[in-house]
Short mmCIF file of C-alpha atoms in Angstrom, two decimals:
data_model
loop_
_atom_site.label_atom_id
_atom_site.label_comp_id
_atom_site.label_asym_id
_atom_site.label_seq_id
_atom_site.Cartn_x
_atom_site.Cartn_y
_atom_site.Cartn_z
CA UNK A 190 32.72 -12.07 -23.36
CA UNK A 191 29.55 -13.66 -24.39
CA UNK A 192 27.43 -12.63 -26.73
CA UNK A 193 23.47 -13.23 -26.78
CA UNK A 194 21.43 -13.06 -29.73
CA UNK A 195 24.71 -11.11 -31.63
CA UNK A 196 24.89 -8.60 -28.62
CA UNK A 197 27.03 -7.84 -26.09
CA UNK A 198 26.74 -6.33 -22.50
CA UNK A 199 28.58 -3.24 -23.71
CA UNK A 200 25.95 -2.37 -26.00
CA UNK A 201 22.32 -3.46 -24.87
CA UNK A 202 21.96 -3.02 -21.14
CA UNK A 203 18.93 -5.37 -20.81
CA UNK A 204 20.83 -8.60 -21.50
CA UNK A 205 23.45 -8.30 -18.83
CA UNK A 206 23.53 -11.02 -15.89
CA UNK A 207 21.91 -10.93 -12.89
CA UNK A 208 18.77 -10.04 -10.77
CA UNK A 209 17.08 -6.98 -10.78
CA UNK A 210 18.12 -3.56 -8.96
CA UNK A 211 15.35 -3.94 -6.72
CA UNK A 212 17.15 -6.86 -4.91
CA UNK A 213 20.34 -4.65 -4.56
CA UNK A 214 18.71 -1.54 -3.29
CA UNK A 215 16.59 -3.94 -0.94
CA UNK A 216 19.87 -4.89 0.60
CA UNK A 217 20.95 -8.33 -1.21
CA UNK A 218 24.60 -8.12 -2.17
CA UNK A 219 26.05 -9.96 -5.46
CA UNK A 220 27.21 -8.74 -8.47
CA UNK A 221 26.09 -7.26 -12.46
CA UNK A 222 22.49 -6.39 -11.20
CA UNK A 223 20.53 -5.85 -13.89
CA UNK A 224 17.25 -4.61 -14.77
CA UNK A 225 14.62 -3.42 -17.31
CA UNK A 226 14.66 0.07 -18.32
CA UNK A 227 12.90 2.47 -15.53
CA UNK A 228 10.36 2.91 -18.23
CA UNK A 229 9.34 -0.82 -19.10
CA UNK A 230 9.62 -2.28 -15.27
CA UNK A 231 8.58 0.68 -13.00
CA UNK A 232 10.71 1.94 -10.64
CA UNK A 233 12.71 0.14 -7.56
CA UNK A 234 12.17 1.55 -4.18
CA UNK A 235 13.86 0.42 -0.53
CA UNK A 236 11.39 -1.02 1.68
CA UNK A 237 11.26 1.35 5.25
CA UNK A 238 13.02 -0.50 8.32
CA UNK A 239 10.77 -1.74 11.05
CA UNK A 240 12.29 1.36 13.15
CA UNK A 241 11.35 3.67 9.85
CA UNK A 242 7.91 2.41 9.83
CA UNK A 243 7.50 3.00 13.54
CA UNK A 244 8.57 6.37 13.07
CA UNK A 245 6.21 7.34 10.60
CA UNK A 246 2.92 5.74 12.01
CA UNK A 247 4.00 8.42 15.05
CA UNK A 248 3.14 11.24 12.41
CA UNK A 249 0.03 13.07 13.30
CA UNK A 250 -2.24 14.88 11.15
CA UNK A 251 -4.38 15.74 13.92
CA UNK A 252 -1.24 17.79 16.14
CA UNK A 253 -0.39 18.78 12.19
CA UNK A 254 -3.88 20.53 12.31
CA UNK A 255 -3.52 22.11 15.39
CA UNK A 256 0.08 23.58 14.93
CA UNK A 257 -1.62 24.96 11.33
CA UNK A 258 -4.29 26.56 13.26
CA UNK A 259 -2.62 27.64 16.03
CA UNK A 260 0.15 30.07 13.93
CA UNK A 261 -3.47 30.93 11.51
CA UNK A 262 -4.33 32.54 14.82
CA UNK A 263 -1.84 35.42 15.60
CA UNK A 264 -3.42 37.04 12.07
CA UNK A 265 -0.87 37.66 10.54
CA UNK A 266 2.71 36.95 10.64
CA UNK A 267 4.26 39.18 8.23
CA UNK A 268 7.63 40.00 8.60
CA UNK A 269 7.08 43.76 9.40
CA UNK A 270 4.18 42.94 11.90
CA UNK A 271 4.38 43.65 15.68
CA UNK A 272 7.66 41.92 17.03
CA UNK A 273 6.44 42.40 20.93
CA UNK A 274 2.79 41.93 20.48
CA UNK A 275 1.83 38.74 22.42
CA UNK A 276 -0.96 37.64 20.73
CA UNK A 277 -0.83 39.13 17.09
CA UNK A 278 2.21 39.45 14.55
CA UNK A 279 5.46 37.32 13.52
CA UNK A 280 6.95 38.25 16.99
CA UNK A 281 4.15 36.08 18.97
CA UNK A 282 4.02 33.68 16.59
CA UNK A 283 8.54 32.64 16.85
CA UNK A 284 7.97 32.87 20.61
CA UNK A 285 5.12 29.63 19.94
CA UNK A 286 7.50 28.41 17.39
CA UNK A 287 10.49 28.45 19.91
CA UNK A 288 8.42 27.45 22.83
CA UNK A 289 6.69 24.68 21.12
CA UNK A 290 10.58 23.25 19.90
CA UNK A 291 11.70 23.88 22.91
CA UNK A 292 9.24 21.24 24.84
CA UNK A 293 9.76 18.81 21.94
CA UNK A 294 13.55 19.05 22.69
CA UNK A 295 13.27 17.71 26.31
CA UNK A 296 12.50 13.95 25.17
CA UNK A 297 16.27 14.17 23.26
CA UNK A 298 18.31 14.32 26.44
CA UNK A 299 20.12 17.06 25.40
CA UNK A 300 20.52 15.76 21.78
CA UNK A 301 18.32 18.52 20.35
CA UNK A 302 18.99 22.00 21.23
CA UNK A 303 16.64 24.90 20.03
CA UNK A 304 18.29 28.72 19.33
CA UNK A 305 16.73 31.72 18.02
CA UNK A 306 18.90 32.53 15.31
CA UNK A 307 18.61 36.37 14.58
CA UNK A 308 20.10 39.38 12.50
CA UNK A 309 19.15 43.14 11.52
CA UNK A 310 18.42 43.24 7.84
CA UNK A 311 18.78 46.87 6.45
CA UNK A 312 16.63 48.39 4.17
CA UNK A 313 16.71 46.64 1.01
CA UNK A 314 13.67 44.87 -1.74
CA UNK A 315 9.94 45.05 0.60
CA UNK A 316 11.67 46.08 3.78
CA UNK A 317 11.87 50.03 4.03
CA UNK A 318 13.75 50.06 7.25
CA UNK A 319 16.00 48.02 9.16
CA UNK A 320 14.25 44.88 10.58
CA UNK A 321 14.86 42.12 13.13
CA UNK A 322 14.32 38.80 11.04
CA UNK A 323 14.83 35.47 13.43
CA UNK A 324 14.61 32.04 12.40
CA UNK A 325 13.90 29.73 14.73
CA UNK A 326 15.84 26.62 14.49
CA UNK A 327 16.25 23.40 16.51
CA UNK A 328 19.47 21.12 15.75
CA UNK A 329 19.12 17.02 16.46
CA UNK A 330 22.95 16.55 16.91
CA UNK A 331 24.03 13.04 15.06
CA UNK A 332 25.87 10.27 17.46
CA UNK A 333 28.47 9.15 14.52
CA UNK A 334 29.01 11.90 12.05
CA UNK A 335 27.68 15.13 13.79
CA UNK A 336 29.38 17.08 10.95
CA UNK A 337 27.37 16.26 8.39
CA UNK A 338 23.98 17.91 7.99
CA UNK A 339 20.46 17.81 7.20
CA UNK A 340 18.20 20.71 7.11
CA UNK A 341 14.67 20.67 6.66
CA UNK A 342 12.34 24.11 6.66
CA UNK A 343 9.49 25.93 6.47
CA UNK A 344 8.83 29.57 6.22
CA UNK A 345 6.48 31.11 9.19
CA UNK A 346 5.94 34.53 7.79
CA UNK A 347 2.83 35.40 5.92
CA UNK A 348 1.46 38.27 3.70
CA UNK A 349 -1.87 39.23 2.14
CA UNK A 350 -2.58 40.85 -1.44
CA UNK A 351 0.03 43.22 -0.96
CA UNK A 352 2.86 42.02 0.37
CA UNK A 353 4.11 45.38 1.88
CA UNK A 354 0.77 45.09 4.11
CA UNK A 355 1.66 44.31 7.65
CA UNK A 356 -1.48 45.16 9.46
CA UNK A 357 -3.69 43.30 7.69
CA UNK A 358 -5.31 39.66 8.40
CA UNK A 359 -2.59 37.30 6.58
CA UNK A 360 -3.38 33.63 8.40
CA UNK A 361 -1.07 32.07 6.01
CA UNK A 362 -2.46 28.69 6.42
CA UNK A 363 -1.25 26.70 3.57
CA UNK A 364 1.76 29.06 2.65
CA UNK A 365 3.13 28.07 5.16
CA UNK A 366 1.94 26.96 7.85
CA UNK A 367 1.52 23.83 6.67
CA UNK A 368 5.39 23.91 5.73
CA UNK A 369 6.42 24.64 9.47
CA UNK A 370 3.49 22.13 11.28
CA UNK A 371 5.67 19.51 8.87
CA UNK A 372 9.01 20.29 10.26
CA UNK A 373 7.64 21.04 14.02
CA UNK A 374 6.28 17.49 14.04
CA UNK A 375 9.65 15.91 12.69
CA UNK A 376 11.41 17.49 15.08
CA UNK A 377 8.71 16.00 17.77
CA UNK A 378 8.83 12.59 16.66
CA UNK A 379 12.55 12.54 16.04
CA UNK A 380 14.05 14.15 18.95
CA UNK A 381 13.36 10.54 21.14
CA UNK A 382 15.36 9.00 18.21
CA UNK A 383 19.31 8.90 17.88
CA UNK A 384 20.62 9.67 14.28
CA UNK A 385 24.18 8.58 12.66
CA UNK A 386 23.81 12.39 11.59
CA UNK A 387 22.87 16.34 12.27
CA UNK A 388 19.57 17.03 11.29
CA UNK A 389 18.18 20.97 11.73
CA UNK A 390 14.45 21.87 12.05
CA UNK A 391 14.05 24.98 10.66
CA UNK A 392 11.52 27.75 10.93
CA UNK A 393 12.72 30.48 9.13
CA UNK A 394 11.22 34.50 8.28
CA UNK A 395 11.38 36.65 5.79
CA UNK A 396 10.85 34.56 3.06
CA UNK A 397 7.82 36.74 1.67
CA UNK A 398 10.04 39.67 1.46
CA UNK A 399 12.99 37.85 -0.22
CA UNK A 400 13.88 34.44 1.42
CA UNK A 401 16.43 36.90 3.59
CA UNK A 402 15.40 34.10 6.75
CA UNK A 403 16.93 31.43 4.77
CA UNK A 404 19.57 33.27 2.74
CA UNK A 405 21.12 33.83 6.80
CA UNK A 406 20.84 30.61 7.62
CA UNK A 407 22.55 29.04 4.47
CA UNK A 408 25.48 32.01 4.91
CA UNK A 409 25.67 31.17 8.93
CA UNK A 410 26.70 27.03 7.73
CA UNK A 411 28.38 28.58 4.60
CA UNK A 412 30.90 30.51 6.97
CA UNK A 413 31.28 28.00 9.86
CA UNK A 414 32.39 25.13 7.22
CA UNK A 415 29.68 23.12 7.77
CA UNK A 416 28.79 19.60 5.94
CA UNK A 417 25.61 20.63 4.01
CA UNK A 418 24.55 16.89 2.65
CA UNK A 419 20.73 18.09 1.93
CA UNK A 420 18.27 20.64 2.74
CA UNK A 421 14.55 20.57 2.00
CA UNK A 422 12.40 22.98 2.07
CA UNK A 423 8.50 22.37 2.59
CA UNK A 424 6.33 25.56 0.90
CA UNK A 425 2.86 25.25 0.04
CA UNK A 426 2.09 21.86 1.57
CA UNK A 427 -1.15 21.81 2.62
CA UNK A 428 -3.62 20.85 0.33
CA UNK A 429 -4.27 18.73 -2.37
CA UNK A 430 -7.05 20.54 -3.97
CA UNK A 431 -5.91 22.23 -7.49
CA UNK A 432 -8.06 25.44 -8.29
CA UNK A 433 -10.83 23.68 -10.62
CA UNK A 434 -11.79 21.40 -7.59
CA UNK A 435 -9.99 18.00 -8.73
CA UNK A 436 -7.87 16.35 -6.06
CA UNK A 437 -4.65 14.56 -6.22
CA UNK A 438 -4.27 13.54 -2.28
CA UNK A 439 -1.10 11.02 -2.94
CA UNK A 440 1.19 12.96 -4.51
CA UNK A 441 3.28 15.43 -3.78
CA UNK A 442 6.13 17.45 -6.12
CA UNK A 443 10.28 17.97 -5.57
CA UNK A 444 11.47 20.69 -7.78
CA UNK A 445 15.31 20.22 -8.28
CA UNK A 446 17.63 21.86 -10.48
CA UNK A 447 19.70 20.29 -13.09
CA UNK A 448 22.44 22.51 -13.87
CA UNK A 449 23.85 23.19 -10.56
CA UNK A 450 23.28 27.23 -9.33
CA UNK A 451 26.62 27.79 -8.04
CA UNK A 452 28.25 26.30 -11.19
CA UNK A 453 31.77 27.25 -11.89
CA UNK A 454 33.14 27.45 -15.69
CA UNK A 455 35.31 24.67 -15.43
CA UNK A 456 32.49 22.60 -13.86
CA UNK A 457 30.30 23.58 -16.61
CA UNK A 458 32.94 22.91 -19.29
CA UNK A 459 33.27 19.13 -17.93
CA UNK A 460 29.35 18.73 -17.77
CA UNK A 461 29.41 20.11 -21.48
CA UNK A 462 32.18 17.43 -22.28
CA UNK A 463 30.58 14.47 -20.32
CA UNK A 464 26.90 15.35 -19.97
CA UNK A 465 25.21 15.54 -16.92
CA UNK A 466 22.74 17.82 -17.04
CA UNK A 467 20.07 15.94 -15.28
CA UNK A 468 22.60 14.67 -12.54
CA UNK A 469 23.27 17.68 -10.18
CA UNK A 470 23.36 16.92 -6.19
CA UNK A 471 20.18 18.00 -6.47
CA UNK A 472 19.15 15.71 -9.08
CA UNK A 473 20.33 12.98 -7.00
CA UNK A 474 19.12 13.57 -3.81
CA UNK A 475 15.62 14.08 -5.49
CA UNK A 476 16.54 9.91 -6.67
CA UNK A 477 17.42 9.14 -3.56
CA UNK A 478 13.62 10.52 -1.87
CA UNK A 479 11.67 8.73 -4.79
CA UNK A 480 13.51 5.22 -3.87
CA UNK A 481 13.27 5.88 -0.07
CA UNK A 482 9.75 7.58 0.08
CA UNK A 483 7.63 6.11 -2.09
CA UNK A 484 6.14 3.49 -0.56
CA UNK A 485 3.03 2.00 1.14
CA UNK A 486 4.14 3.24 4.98
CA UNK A 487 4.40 7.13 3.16
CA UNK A 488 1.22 6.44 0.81
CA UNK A 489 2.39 8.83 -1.64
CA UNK A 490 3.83 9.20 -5.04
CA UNK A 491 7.20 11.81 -5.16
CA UNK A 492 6.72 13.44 -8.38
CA UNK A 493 10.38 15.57 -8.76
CA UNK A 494 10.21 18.51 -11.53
CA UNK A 495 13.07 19.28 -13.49
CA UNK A 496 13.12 22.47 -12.40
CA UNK A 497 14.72 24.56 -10.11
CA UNK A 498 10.92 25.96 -8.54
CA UNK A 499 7.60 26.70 -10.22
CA UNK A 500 7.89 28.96 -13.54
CA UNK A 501 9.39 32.25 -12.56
CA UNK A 502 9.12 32.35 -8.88
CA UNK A 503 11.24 30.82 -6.03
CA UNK A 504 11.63 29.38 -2.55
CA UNK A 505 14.10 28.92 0.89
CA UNK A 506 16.07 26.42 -1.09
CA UNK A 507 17.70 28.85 -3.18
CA UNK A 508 19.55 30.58 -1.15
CA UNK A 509 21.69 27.07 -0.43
CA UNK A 510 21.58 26.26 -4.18
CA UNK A 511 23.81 29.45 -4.24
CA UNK A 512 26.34 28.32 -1.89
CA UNK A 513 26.82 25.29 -3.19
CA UNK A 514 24.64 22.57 -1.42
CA UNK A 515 22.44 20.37 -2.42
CA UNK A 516 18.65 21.81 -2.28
CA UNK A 517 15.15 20.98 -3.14
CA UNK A 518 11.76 22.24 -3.05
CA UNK A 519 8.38 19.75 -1.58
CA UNK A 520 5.36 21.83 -3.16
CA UNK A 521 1.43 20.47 -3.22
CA UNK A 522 0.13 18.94 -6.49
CA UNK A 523 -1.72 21.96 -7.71
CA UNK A 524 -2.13 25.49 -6.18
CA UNK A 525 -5.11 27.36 -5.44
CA UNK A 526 -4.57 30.66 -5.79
CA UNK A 527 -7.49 31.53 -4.23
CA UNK A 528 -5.89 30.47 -1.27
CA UNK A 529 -2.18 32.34 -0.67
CA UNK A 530 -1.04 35.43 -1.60
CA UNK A 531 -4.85 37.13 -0.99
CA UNK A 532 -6.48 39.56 1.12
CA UNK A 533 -9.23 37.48 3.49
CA UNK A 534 -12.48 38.38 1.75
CA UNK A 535 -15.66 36.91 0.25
CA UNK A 536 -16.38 38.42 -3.81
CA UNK A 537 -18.82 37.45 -5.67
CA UNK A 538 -19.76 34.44 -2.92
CA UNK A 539 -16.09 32.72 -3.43
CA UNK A 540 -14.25 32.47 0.03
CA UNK A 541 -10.42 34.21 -0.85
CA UNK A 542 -7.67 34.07 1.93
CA UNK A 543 -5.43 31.40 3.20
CA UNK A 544 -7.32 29.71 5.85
CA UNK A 545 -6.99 26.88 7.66
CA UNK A 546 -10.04 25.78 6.04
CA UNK A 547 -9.24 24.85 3.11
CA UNK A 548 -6.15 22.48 4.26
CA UNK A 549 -6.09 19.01 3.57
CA UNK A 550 -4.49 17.75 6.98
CA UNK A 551 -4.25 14.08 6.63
CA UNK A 552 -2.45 14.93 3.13
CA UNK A 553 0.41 17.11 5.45
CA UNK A 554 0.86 14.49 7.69
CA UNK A 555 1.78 12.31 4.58
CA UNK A 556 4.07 14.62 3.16
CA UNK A 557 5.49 14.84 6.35
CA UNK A 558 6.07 11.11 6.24
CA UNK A 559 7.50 11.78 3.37
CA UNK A 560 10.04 14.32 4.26
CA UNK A 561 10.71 12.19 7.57
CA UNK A 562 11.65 8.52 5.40
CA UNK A 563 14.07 10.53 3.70
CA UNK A 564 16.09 12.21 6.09
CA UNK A 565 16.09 9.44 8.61
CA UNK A 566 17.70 7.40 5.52
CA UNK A 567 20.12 10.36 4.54
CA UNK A 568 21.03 10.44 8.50
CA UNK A 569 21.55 6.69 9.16
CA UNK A 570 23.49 6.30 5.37
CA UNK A 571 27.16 6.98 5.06
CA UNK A 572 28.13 10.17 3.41
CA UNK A 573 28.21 9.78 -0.68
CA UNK A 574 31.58 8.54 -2.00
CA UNK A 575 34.45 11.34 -2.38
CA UNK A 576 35.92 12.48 -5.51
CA UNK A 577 34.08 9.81 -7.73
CA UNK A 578 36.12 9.80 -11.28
CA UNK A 579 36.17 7.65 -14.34
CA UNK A 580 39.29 7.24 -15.50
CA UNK A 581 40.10 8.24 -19.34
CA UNK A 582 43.66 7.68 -19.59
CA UNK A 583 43.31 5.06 -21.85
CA UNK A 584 40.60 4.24 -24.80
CA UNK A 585 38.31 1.23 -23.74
CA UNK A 586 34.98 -0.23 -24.18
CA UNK A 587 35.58 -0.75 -20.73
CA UNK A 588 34.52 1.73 -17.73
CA UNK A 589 36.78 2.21 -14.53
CA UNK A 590 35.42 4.03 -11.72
CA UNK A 591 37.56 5.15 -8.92
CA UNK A 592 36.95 7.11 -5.38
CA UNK A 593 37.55 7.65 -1.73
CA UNK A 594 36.39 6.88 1.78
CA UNK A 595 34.05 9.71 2.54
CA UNK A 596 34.88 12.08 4.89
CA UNK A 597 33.59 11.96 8.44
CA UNK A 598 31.32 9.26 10.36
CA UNK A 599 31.81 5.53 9.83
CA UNK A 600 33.28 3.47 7.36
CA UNK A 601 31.21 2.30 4.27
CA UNK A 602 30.53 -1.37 4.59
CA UNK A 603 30.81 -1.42 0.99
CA UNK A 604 30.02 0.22 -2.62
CA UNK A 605 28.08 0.35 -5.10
CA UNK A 606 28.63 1.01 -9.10
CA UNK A 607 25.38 2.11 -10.76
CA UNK A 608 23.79 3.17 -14.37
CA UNK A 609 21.23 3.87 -16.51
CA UNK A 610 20.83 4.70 -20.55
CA UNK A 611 21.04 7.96 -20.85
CA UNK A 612 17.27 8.75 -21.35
CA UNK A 613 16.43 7.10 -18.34
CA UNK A 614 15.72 9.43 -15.42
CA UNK A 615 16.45 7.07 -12.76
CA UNK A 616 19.43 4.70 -12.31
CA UNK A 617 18.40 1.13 -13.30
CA UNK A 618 21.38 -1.09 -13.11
CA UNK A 619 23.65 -1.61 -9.76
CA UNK A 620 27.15 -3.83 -9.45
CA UNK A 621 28.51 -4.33 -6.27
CA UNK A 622 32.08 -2.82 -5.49
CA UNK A 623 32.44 -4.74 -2.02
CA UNK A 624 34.63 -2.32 0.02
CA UNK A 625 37.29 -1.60 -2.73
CA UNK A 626 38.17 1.92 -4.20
CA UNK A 627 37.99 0.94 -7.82
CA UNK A 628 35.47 -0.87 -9.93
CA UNK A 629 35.59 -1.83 -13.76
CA UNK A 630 32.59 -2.47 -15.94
CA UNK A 631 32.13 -4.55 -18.77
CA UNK A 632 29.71 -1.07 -20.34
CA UNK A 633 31.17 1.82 -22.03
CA UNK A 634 31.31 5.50 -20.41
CA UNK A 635 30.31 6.71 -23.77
CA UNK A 636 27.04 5.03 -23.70
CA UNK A 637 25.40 5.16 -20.61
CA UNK A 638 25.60 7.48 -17.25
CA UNK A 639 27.57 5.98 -14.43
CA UNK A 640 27.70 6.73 -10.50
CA UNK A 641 28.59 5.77 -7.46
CA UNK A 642 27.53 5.35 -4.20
CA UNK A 643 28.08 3.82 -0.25
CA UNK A 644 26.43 0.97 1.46
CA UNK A 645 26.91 0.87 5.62
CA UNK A 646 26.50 -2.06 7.34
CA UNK A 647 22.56 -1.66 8.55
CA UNK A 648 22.10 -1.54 4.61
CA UNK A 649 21.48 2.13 4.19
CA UNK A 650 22.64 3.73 1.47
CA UNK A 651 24.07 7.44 0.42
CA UNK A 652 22.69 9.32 -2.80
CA UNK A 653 24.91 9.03 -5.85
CA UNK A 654 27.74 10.54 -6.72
CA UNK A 655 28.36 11.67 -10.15
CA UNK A 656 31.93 11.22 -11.20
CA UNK A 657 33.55 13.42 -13.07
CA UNK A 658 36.51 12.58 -15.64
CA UNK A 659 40.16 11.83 -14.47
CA UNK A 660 42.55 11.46 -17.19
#
């Protein structure tokens, strides 16, 4: 082994061999990849495909705007409003919805179909009697690996001061409009495309009362087995204006959890024994968005929040952080509060209510960008590597990594072995596996965090698997 400057690669990550990650992630292969901390260098991000970046110029803030205002206009969409009212109430407003998918779903040739996907919820929390809630949800099957899914959302029901007020004027603009204008124009710009994988478009209700919209859906792919790879939802997207006037127009926030939700005790007695609170499937997938969104074709800056959602309160995402898959939350830079959550008045000359108004639409149609970069990478990547372990039957200064073909869809190209110090948040190091099972590094699993990950043949690659210990 050689040594520089009385140090070794197992003990000071900055002197190993090798260019930096940013090559590997770009697509160069080789081997020992190394970079500066995250901290020192900045991060590495994949440069968007040609096909990518003609996808997201397609992204318009101006049909954004229109969608926005548009569901603004049936005054209120809460989910015990008028379900047979054409013009006012949440019923009026999923017949748009569906209608609206339904168009954008003749460009897929039958690729994307669009179902209104319904149940009775009984009286329970802020619903006194039973009540129809329907989500309205189109599915872009995938051509290679139609198993394996990505769902995106946004909640179309509204509510005013009091959120057991139905009759009232709740336009809902920002929360969340802007949420479901973001996944109405992926699903438009994406249903022409073909993807390796499923993604859903979902418009879901009944997240006011108690994300019941969302908790179906996640139960529905819970039940049927389904491959749950990601799901984002969008809630509160729509402006970048913070309460005290300042704007932050380029950025845009992921809350994901660290210690998974659906945790079992032996999984949290390993993470106890190995670490890994900050690398959850949640935690990863909000790495993989910063590396594949973040760039100048998106114009905006992912900043992820190691938290499960804002202090105390909670989103559509949670209800698939309980079953086990791996969930995020896109939320605007700073919240009004002015501006959701209020009864459409004028006190003391300040304009209250969630209009349309005070929407930033160019800033949507970024963080739909946003949104779109990262599940057309998550759709044309191979699944992540299965059952990722580092081996511990032995003592060594030396790390082994071991795992399996994923499941489903095409055959990795190849793999790749990654790490970072353990106070970095983001993995800065990268050795490539070529198509083997089993990798060794010169870098001790006592030191650092490890992972692993798959590379297909059009260079895409998966989020990173975490391994756990296999002794």
């Amino acid at each position: 082994m050689s040594e520089r400057g009385g140090t070794t690669r197992r003990t000071v990550l900055a002197t190993a061999a090798g260019g930096g990650i940013g090559a590997a992630i770009g697509g160069q292969s080789g081997t020992a990849h190394a970079a500066e901390p995250e901290e020192e260098r900045g991060r590495p991000v994949r440069p968007p495909s040609r096909e990518l970046r003609a996808l997201l110029a397609e992204i318009d803030h101006e049909r954004i705007e229109a969608t926005v205002r548009k569901l603004a206009s049936f005054g209120t969409r809460h989910t015990l409003s008028s379900q047979t009212d054409a013009k006012r109430g949440i019923g009026a407003a999923r017949d748009w919805i569906h209608a609206t998918l339904t168009e954008y779903a003749e460009a897929s040739g039958g690729r994307m179909t669009v179902e209104l996907q319904s149940y009775v919820q009984e009286p329970a929390e802020r619903i006194p009697e039973p009540t129809r809630i329907t989500n309205v949800v189109a599915t872009l099957r995938g051509s290679e690996d139609p198993d394996r899914v990505h769902v995106v959302s946004g909640h179309y029901d509204s509510r005013c001061s009091d959120p057991m007020d139905a009759e009232g004027d709740a336009p809902g603009a920002d929360d969340d409009a802007s949420g479901v204008a973001v996944i109405m124009e992926l699903a438009r710009v994406m249903a022409r495309r073909k993807t390796a994988a499923t993604l859903v478009f979902a418009a879901v209700a009944g997240e006011e009362q108690g994300l019941y919209g969302a908790a179906h859906m996640a139960e529905q792919f819970k039940k049927s087995g389904a491959r749950v790879a990601a799901m984002f939802t969008n809630d509160i997207v729509g402006s970048s204006t913070a309460d005290d006037g300042t704007r932050d127009p380029r950025t845009i926030r992921l809350f994901a959890e660290g210690v998974p939700t659906a945790e079992t005790e032996e999984e949290a007695e390993i993470r106890r024994s190995v670490g890994g609170e900050n690398d959850s499937p949640s935690r990863q997938l909000a790495r993989f968005v910063r590396d594949v969104a973040e760039n100048d074709a998106t114009g905006m800056r992912v900043r992820v929040i190691y938290r499960r959602d804002r202090y105390l309160r909670g989103g559509d995402h949670i209800p698939f952080l309980e079953r086990g898959f791996p969930a995020a939350r896109f939320t605007e830079p700073a919240e009004d509060y002015a501006h959701q959550h209020q009864d459409v008045r004028v006190e003391d000359g300040k304009q209250y209510g969630d209009l349309p108004e005070f929407c930033d639409f160019p800033f949507v149609a970024r963080v739909a960008r946003v949104n779109a970069a990262t599940l057309w990478s998550l759709a044309q990547a191979p699944t992540v590597p299965a059952e990722a372990r580092i081996v511990t039957s032995a003592l060594t200064n030396e790390t082994e990594l071991v795992w399996k073909r994923p499941p489903g869809g095409p055959r990795p190209a190849r793999y790749e072995v990654v790490w970072r110090e353990t106070t970095s948040s983001g993995w800065t190091h990268a050795e490539d596996a070529g198509a083997a099972l089993r990798c060794v590094v010169d870098l001790s699993k006592d030191n650092v965090f490890f992972g692993v990950r798959s590379i297909a043949a059009n260079g895409y690659r998966s989020p990173v698997a975490f391994p756990s210990p296999q002794r």
